[in-house]
Amino acid sequence: MADLRSFEPGRRVNEQLLVVELDQRSYGEGRDCIILTFGNADGRIASAPFWSERRSAVAGLSRGDPVEVTGEIRMYRARRQLEVWSIRALPREQVEWARLLPSVGDVEPYWRHLDGWRGAIAAPRLRQVLAVFYEDPEFRARFTACPASIAGHHAQLGGLLRHTYEVALIARAIAEVSRADRDLVTAGALLHDIGKLESYTWRTGFAVTDAGSLLGHVVIALLKVARGAERVAGLTEREQLILQHLVASHHGRLELGAPVTPMTLEAEILHFADDASAKSASMADALADAENFVGDDLVSVRALWQLDRRRAYRGVSDWGTADTRK
Amino acid sequence: MADLRSFEPGRRVNEQLLVVELDQRSYGEGRDCIILTFGNADGRIASAPFWSERRSAVAGLSRGDPVEVTGEIRMYRARRQLEVWSIRALPREQVEWARLLPSVGDVEPYWRHLDGWRGAIAAPRLRQVLAVFYEDPEFRARFTACPASIAGHHAQLGGLLRHTYEVALIARAIAEVSRADRDLVTAGALLHDIGKLESYTWRTGFAVTDAGSLLGHVVIALLKVARGAERVAGLTEREQLILQHLVASHHGRLELGAPVTPMTLEAEILHFADDASAKSASMADALADAENFVGDDLVSVRALWQLDRRRAYRGVSDWGTADTRK
Amino acid sequence: MADLRSFEPGRRVNEQLLVVELDQRSYGEGRDCIILTFGNADGRIASAPFWSERRSAVAGLSRGDPVEVTGEIRMYRARRQLEVWSIRALPREQVEWARLLPSVGDVEPYWRHLDGWRGAIAAPRLRQVLAVFYEDPEFRARFTACPASIAGHHAQLGGLLRHTYEVALIARAIAEVSRADRDLVTAGALLHDIGKLESYTWRTGFAVTDAGSLLGHVVIALLKVARGAERVAGLTEREQLILQHLVASHHGRLELGAPVTPMTLEAEILHFADDASAKSASMADALADAENFVGDDLVSVRALWQLDRRRAYRGVSDWGTADTRK
Amino acid sequence: MADLRSFEPGRRVNEQLLVVELDQRSYGEGRDCIILTFGNADGRIASAPFWSERRSAVAGLSRGDPVEVTGEIRMYRARRQLEVWSIRALPREQVEWARLLPSVGDVEPYWRHLDGWRGAIAAPRLRQVLAVFYEDPEFRARFTACPASIAGHHAQLGGLLRHTYEVALIARAIAEVSRADRDLVTAGALLHDIGKLESYTWRTGFAVTDAGSLLGHVVIALLKVARGAERVAGLTEREQLILQHLVASHHGRLELGAPVTPMTLEAEILHFADDASAKSASMADALADAENFVGDDLVSVRALWQLDRRRAYRGVSDWGTADTRK
Amino acid sequence: MADLRSFEPGRRVNEQLLVVELDQRSYGEGRDCIILTFGNADGRIASAPFWSERRSAVAGLSRGDPVEVTGEIRMYRARRQLEVWSIRALPREQVEWARLLPSVGDVEPYWRHLDGWRGAIAAPRLRQVLAVFYEDPEFRARFTACPASIAGHHAQLGGLLRHTYEVALIARAIAEVSRADRDLVTAGALLHDIGKLESYTWRTGFAVTDAGSLLGHVVIALLKVARGAERVAGLTEREQLILQHLVASHHGRLELGAPVTPMTLEAEILHFADDASAKSASMADALADAENFVGDDLVSVRALWQLDRRRAYRGVSDWGTADTRK
Amino acid sequence: MADLRSFEPGRRVNEQLLVVELDQRSYGEGRDCIILTFGNADGRIASAPFWSERRSAVAGLSRGDPVEVTGEIRMYRARRQLEVWSIRALPREQVEWARLLPSVGDVEPYWRHLDGWRGAIAAPRLRQVLAVFYEDPEFRARFTACPASIAGHHAQLGGLLRHTYEVALIARAIAEVSRADRDLVTAGALLHDIGKLESYTWRTGFAVTDAGSLLGHVVIALLKVARGAERVAGLTEREQLILQHLVASHHGRLELGAPVTPMTLEAEILHFADDASAKSASMADALADAENFVGDDLVSVRALWQLDRRRAYRGVSDWGTADTRK
């Protein structure tokens, strides 16, 4: 796999890439061009413009199409471009999708933690409810790939899995210092976002499904848990309510899309762990994105929408550590 | 049935009543009393105080108990009281509950309208989804009694039925002047609040169930519709989404407990019809309640919580009609 | 009249049109052009660019000018353009304005309903207050044309009339299921937005007057009703207050520009009917506008400002109707 | 006049007083009492309880009744009470009302300032608009007495006059440092609250009129200014709009009841001056009210509603002034 | 130490207690009484009323006074009371305060964790800033006792220490799954609430100081950190800013009293950890307080202010664990 | 000094100017240009585009650089441009900065008022606290230049000084009509914004410092006042609190960045005076900016962000003054 942004100008390229954006620009009197943005798992790069005479080269391509591109990296106004010599659409079934979309990388550690915590749950019916989902191969297959959002926090292949791991780890820490049931908190973490498996698609870029728009991932998860609960013998009505409430209230406040607000200690903890995972990921992403900063400025050049219109500060210090090593 | 508030002082009473409130008051040095509030379908009345020597008469009674009372109406400081001569708890199964709780009265007209509108729906699968619920005798039995809230709008036996009728009638009027699908709007009206059947109990006064607290009536309705949909052959996924969205979005705004906001014309209309029925009922109730006004004042004595802290004005005019009749 | 968007490429055009937008674009080094957007009652179409050498053809034209255009429809990048061969400004007094602005079409049905409901009001002084306005030919002339907003709901010639009809019809339905005075609700519907007659102009496109900006249509309506009330003999102070309150409170909440919030049942109903008409019209418009959707997507491509940043869903179903006809 | 709270215990009292509150309290078994709160221009004092045997003494009295009281000051649980020996209702027309209600005291200085500023306005039509109101003896008579609120800031006889003076003085100071038209700002100050003259009554305690409830003082002022404007020859439509806008926008924000928000510099200034006068008066009142503080505490014992739930701090210092005088 | 609420009726008591409340009640005609609420580290209990003849026994006592009480537990209307036979004020210096106020109990584990994490920080100047405070014996003495709030979360002796430990533990867990500097997060946790040491007093019950009211604990902490920073040689301006920002932004949002919002990853994490500790403690407290529930109800009887008006649910399940042990 | 916007086309220019913006524009196929915006104390003007062949002329220039420009004014599409013949960067130390940035002009009158009011304060320690700052030459030097914001109200050299003068004058007027300590109000006005001296830089255009971003000017002022207070012998803790509270609460509400809200009369007044100065300056600026209005329109063409999304109205009248002079 290749991070095109790190290629030297002049380097030749022959890669499978995703068409992430497709931007027509007109400069009047018939002079207009098309610029494509290509992406793969490692990042994005813009094409040099396709002028009128070469527009046929990209005819028929759409956002989300996988392509094979041959060309060369060149510099234009201090930014890298990919000058395209040839480009052809790939049949979708021939594509290694994992190489075309941003990804959290190796998902095994996340599965190991989640399965480990799950395995340590002693209470039979709690265990069984989780098993309905987490021992279903199709569920695992989708979970391995599903992003946690399409353009916000953990918007990566495997992002939902990583987010679920983070939420569980944080929630268990909060449970440790409060008087909460750690196994129940863990179960809540493992179930809270499973509605996203049907709310998003990730095959051709990340998108929201119609069900995701019309019902939202909270409601979809509630419907899934209800169906799953039917498969656990002896699950009491109260137990179903406790689990459903964890899912239903995890957004914490009505105005954030929770149909009800947390009424149990475990639900309260789950909400905070979810928020902490999402918001600290957004802040880390914002700080890591050089586009947000100008020159040597330590404060971001603009209020960032993913941080609720806040700015970010990237100043750091070693607090004298280097001095002591001298 | 009897509206105790209209009885003349001195009139003897022998009635089945509900214990609505049970208020202990202490005046120090061992002098304390208990005052009961009795209710039936027509209204409420306070008892004269049970002083220490007579407290045994009410020992063991709880809020929500049905009782048989013998006594007499008397005036105390310009208000009627019920002086109790004898009181005994009734076995719950011997009680005519319909006489003890406020009620919308005859529910047949509401059923007639709802069944009529439902019957006029031509589209097969829309018809069938409604039939799953509306032709189930148990559903009808519960719907005939269920209140639409426990202390707000339509907090009466049959209140949910009346509210559903009102919502459907208003929604159909809005549909008439917009470009909406009237049958779909009707279906939304008939399904939107069916979660209340499991959110409330009404046997011993009105109360919220645990499920009603932990999930809310919107989520419960979504779970019911999902189960009902399984019984309609050929119902497409899109059709399920359209119906579920009507239910999920009917509170209109996230901060009012809608997990999603209306995205279709029919959902938008359903939300407004629901709000109009609820709020105009609250305003009508507030204006009808003499307790809200002092003397001849036309403006209510206080900001009313059921009107979002507004005051109400009860001034009316005949706009000269009487003059023209002279 | 002609919907230019439906014309075949190559078709010759000779039409009276309105200059709706006038957009100068520069491409550097003196190469710049002007693109006009023309509109008529049926829709809008952009011109081909007027390059430097032809800019004199459009010199002196301003937004809102009526013009006569000769030219030809052609396709440019999958959209129709109007290539202009000749264009000349028309004297304002020669223009058939009704053909140049979007319109609700035939207004007679709306007048018929409104006058019918008004005629059925028995109460003398309520009747007379409405007659002061609704039997004044100038009032009717303005009302026949005035839009209900300049860029939101019912932004059409006759839009205010249509909106008033919708509000009255919905309000009367709500009144039917509550305990409201239907005639008073009707009067409120007929008076609530008459301030818009002086808040908007519609001769040369839709615009807000200085009075509309500085006072708002609610205050203007209150001043109009106060003056009108002086012409109804015997109208009591209380009657004036009741009517003025209907107008003053119809926006429902202070933050929406209501100087007071509804305190009567009729005012409450009027507010909901107004909102239902406005919001369902906005939703219907959003769904009908193909610009809001991309390709076959059922969910709108962006959050729509006229729906308070919501998205719209245009999926429909016949619920099996077609199957049954087979 | 007499501040009853400063009387020595044992002192005999013979005063005209207002019945401000009338509180029935029951202690069970027929033992109940009535406690009256009396008020005059200087303050309030509670009566000793009227027990059953003496309740006839206060029969027929209502809130707002003027009475003549003979009695004696005594201490009860560290607070003064007025033990009533005899009490009789006074015919309303015999009462010196100014002695019974809280008052700003001598209003002449306020009139002098307002008339002085008004007299210094050179622009003819601006002068004349103000003269329509400020040279009308009935207007002056009402303005001399009207409070600025019934229980908030400047809730005193003459309170509106004092508030108007404060607003004008502050607004003129703000105008001095901005680029505003000082005469227009002054006119806005003099007109902004004249709707309160019909929104409140002050004869028998302070109360809101039906018009004050149903329309609010902003709308009433707008109707008054519109009528007044008809009496100024040559007043242009623009001039009327400018004046009406000052009145309509003076609450500054929609959620505070302004139908429109300030669009001119003078309207912006008027809003801030109005707010500054009202809020600083509320803060000063809160600090002066010993009831808000416990013992030697410097911070008020509770969040104060008139300060939007803030607490007040009454600590002061002479910053060493006393030391320098030694 | 003794939890008086668990004493059997009839049991004799001889304890040092704190006067937590002192409530005068009047029942008219000179009959009034005083009821004291006593508290110690384990809970609270009300006294039987002190009637007129015995009021001298409590003369001179104030809220917050430590007393020695002899008496007997008795039942009154299903609640325990403490009938007082003798009571005397204790000199403040003779009191074992730790026994009179609610407490987190043994604070050593919290110190051990905090000092351990602090000791593991390698960066010299970060270490030193913490040492300025955490190696100051007076600081430690106050920190050992200070509550984290006066009536909300961790309102106990040692509550601030426990809260600081919880925040640090949670923040370190969040740091583990994000890309944060764990030592800096720890430093932020240890410094964020040190302003509470001067914002609260805890000697005679918990109260807010004048500085706590007028500046708030965030500002006080900023002033402390600024002074402390002067004592660390070589601390750069940037390092001071990073630390101060952690303190200044820890409330997360302006409307919660943060003068600035988090701009660094560590500040974001600190805010979430602080919130999670505070809110989960409040939820746990609410669930543990039997007063919040009626009878066997699983849902709390009222919306709880400390949970932002939410209700709590105390239903639990063993999820079948008991069955498997059979 | 020269207002370039008033120069006649064809006029030759030779000026020191600031590079305020530097805008690269691309028109495809290698044709791109750079347009500079120059500014000085009197206004701004755009350059003609620097096309490819002349881009070397501006190579190395950055936003904020002072330059010497020779060229000629010309008209392009109805706007003035500066065609640049030669341009060279100036060493920063050779620049007369006061000529390059917008400025309030002569600051002496502001100093005279502030020093006069300060001199009239009798209370020794209040005087001395102010002297710590206002008699420090470096403080005065910075204060003479510092803007009050970087892009909002008083965004000019000397803007903070002018704003401080305005706040003091307005606050003293409010104090005059309330019961406030005028000297303390004056002290609050003089100290409230001194944190801006370290929050902004103004040498190369106006910018926010890292400290300004991370702590905000309120906290910086609190730290400065705390340090300054150490230099006033005998200043009591209460006096420090009163002063610090004035600074800490001057934004009035938490959501506007005040860590605490006003609790004293003087703090309340300071808040209103600060707001009145800032908002009336913004309104005056908006009305003076011809860019906000189109043609002869009296209402601004768009909602203005500096007025919280309001529009402005620039209509004026002489109210008949001209007529009387005839």
Short mmCIF file of C-alpha atoms in Angstrom, two decimals, chain D residues 122-126 129 162 165-166 169-170 173-174 176-179 181 184 235-236 238-243 252-253 261-266 268-269 272 275-277 279-281 283-285 287-288 298-300 307 310-324, chain F residues 122-126 129 162 165-166 169-170 173-174 176-179 181 184 235-236 238-243 252-253 261-266 268-269 272 275-277 279-281 283-285 287-288 298-300 307 310-324:
data_model
loop_
_atom_site.label_atom_id
_atom_site.label_comp_id
_atom_site.label_asym_id
_atom_site.label_seq_id
_atom_site.Cartn_x
_atom_site.Cartn_y
_atom_site.Cartn_z
CA ALA D 122 -34.85 71.68 18.05
CA ALA D 123 -36.30 69.46 15.33
CA PRO D 124 -39.93 70.57 14.96
CA ARG D 125 -41.76 67.35 14.26
CA LEU D 126 -39.82 65.34 16.84
CA VAL D 129 -44.70 64.15 18.67
CA ARG D 162 -38.10 57.66 37.47
CA TYR D 165 -35.59 59.65 33.53
CA GLU D 166 -32.87 57.07 34.19
CA LEU D 169 -29.94 60.05 31.16
CA ILE D 170 -28.08 56.81 30.42
CA ALA D 173 -24.48 59.34 27.87
CA ILE D 174 -24.15 56.42 25.45
CA GLU D 176 -22.38 61.11 23.65
CA VAL D 177 -19.64 58.53 23.03
CA SER D 178 -21.14 57.02 19.89
CA ARG D 179 -22.28 58.73 16.72
CA ASP D 181 -28.64 61.45 17.33
CA LEU D 184 -33.82 60.98 18.76
CA LEU D 235 -44.94 63.73 9.98
CA THR D 236 -43.54 61.56 7.20
CA ARG D 238 -40.25 57.36 7.44
CA GLU D 239 -40.35 59.43 10.62
CA GLN D 240 -43.20 57.34 11.94
CA LEU D 241 -41.28 54.18 11.17
CA ILE D 242 -38.15 55.44 12.93
CA LEU D 243 -40.16 56.27 16.06
CA GLY D 252 -33.65 44.11 22.35
CA ARG D 253 -34.22 40.47 21.67
CA THR D 261 -34.69 43.71 17.12
CA PRO D 262 -32.86 47.07 16.97
CA MET D 263 -31.76 48.11 13.48
CA THR D 264 -30.71 51.70 14.18
CA LEU D 265 -28.02 53.08 16.42
CA GLU D 266 -30.59 54.95 18.47
CA GLU D 268 -29.60 49.87 20.05
CA ILE D 269 -28.71 52.55 22.58
CA PHE D 272 -29.07 49.12 26.53
CA ASP D 275 -31.77 47.31 30.48
CA ALA D 276 -29.15 49.14 32.52
CA SER D 277 -31.78 51.16 34.41
CA LYS D 279 -31.20 45.71 36.13
CA SER D 280 -29.19 48.11 38.26
CA ALA D 281 -32.39 49.06 40.10
CA MET D 283 -29.59 44.80 42.03
CA ALA D 284 -29.73 47.87 44.27
CA ASP D 285 -33.11 46.73 45.66
CA LEU D 287 -28.80 44.56 48.19
CA ALA D 288 -30.95 46.91 50.26
CA LEU D 298 -22.10 39.08 52.92
CA VAL D 299 -23.50 36.76 50.28
CA SER D 300 -27.27 36.54 49.92
CA LEU D 307 -31.48 38.85 39.45
CA ARG D 310 -27.92 35.10 40.90
CA ARG D 311 -26.77 35.77 44.43
CA ALA D 312 -25.79 39.25 45.66
CA TYR D 313 -22.75 40.32 47.69
CA ARG D 314 -23.05 43.25 50.06
CA GLY D 315 -19.45 43.61 51.22
CA VAL D 316 -18.08 47.14 51.06
CA SER D 317 -14.85 48.90 51.89
CA ASP D 318 -13.75 52.50 52.40
CA TRP D 319 -10.42 51.60 50.80
CA GLY D 320 -8.52 53.28 53.60
CA THR D 321 -10.43 56.55 53.58
CA ALA D 322 -11.07 56.40 57.30
CA ASP D 323 -7.37 55.87 58.01
CA THR D 324 -6.40 59.03 56.17
CA ALA F 122 -10.31 60.01 47.09
CA ALA F 123 -10.12 56.50 48.59
CA PRO F 124 -6.38 55.83 49.06
CA ARG F 125 -6.10 52.14 48.28
CA LEU F 126 -8.44 52.28 45.30
CA VAL F 129 -4.33 50.01 42.74
CA ARG F 162 -11.32 54.68 23.53
CA TYR F 165 -13.12 55.81 28.15
CA GLU F 166 -16.59 55.02 26.77
CA LEU F 169 -18.32 57.49 30.98
CA ILE F 170 -21.39 55.29 30.54
CA ALA F 173 -23.86 57.85 34.19
CA ILE F 174 -25.55 54.62 35.30
CA GLU F 176 -25.41 58.52 38.92
CA VAL F 177 -29.00 57.26 38.73
CA SER F 178 -28.54 54.18 40.88
CA ARG F 179 -27.07 53.88 44.35
CA ASP F 181 -20.13 53.79 44.30
CA LEU F 184 -15.49 51.84 42.37
CA LEU F 235 -5.03 46.18 50.52
CA THR F 236 -7.42 43.87 52.35
CA ARG F 238 -12.08 41.81 50.77
CA GLU F 239 -10.89 44.74 48.68
CA GLN F 240 -9.02 42.37 46.40
CA LEU F 241 -12.12 40.23 46.04
CA ILE F 242 -14.29 43.23 45.18
CA LEU F 243 -11.86 44.34 42.47
CA GLY F 252 -22.16 39.38 32.55
CA ARG F 253 -23.18 35.85 31.68
CA THR F 261 -21.85 36.57 37.07
CA PRO F 262 -22.16 40.04 38.67
CA MET F 263 -23.02 39.98 42.38
CA THR F 264 -22.47 43.65 43.22
CA LEU F 265 -24.16 46.76 41.94
CA GLU F 266 -20.89 48.05 40.57
CA GLU F 268 -23.71 44.88 37.23
CA ILE F 269 -23.23 48.43 36.03
CA PHE F 272 -23.95 47.00 31.05
CA ASP F 275 -21.88 45.94 26.48
CA ALA F 276 -23.34 49.34 25.56
CA SER F 277 -19.97 50.66 24.38
CA LYS F 279 -22.56 47.07 20.73
CA SER F 280 -23.23 50.71 19.88
CA ALA F 281 -19.77 50.92 18.29
CA MET F 283 -23.87 49.29 15.10
CA ALA F 284 -22.30 52.64 14.23
CA ASP F 285 -19.58 50.87 12.22
CA LEU F 287 -24.17 51.82 9.43
CA ALA F 288 -21.06 53.68 8.26
CA LEU F 298 -32.06 51.88 3.54
CA VAL F 299 -31.97 48.36 4.94
CA SER F 300 -28.65 46.50 4.84
CA LEU F 307 -24.80 42.59 14.99
CA ARG F 310 -29.43 41.52 12.51
CA ARG F 311 -29.89 43.94 9.62
CA ALA F 312 -29.27 47.67 9.94
CA TYR F 313 -31.42 50.59 8.76
CA ARG F 314 -29.76 53.82 7.70
CA GLY F 315 -32.79 56.03 7.08
CA VAL F 316 -32.63 59.45 8.75
CA SER F 317 -34.77 62.53 8.95
CA ASP F 318 -34.28 66.17 9.96
CA TRP F 319 -37.82 66.13 11.37
CA GLY F 320 -38.66 69.38 9.62
CA THR F 321 -35.59 71.33 10.73
CA ALA F 322 -34.77 72.41 7.19
CA ASP F 323 -38.32 73.69 6.67
CA THR F 324 -38.07 76.00 9.65
#
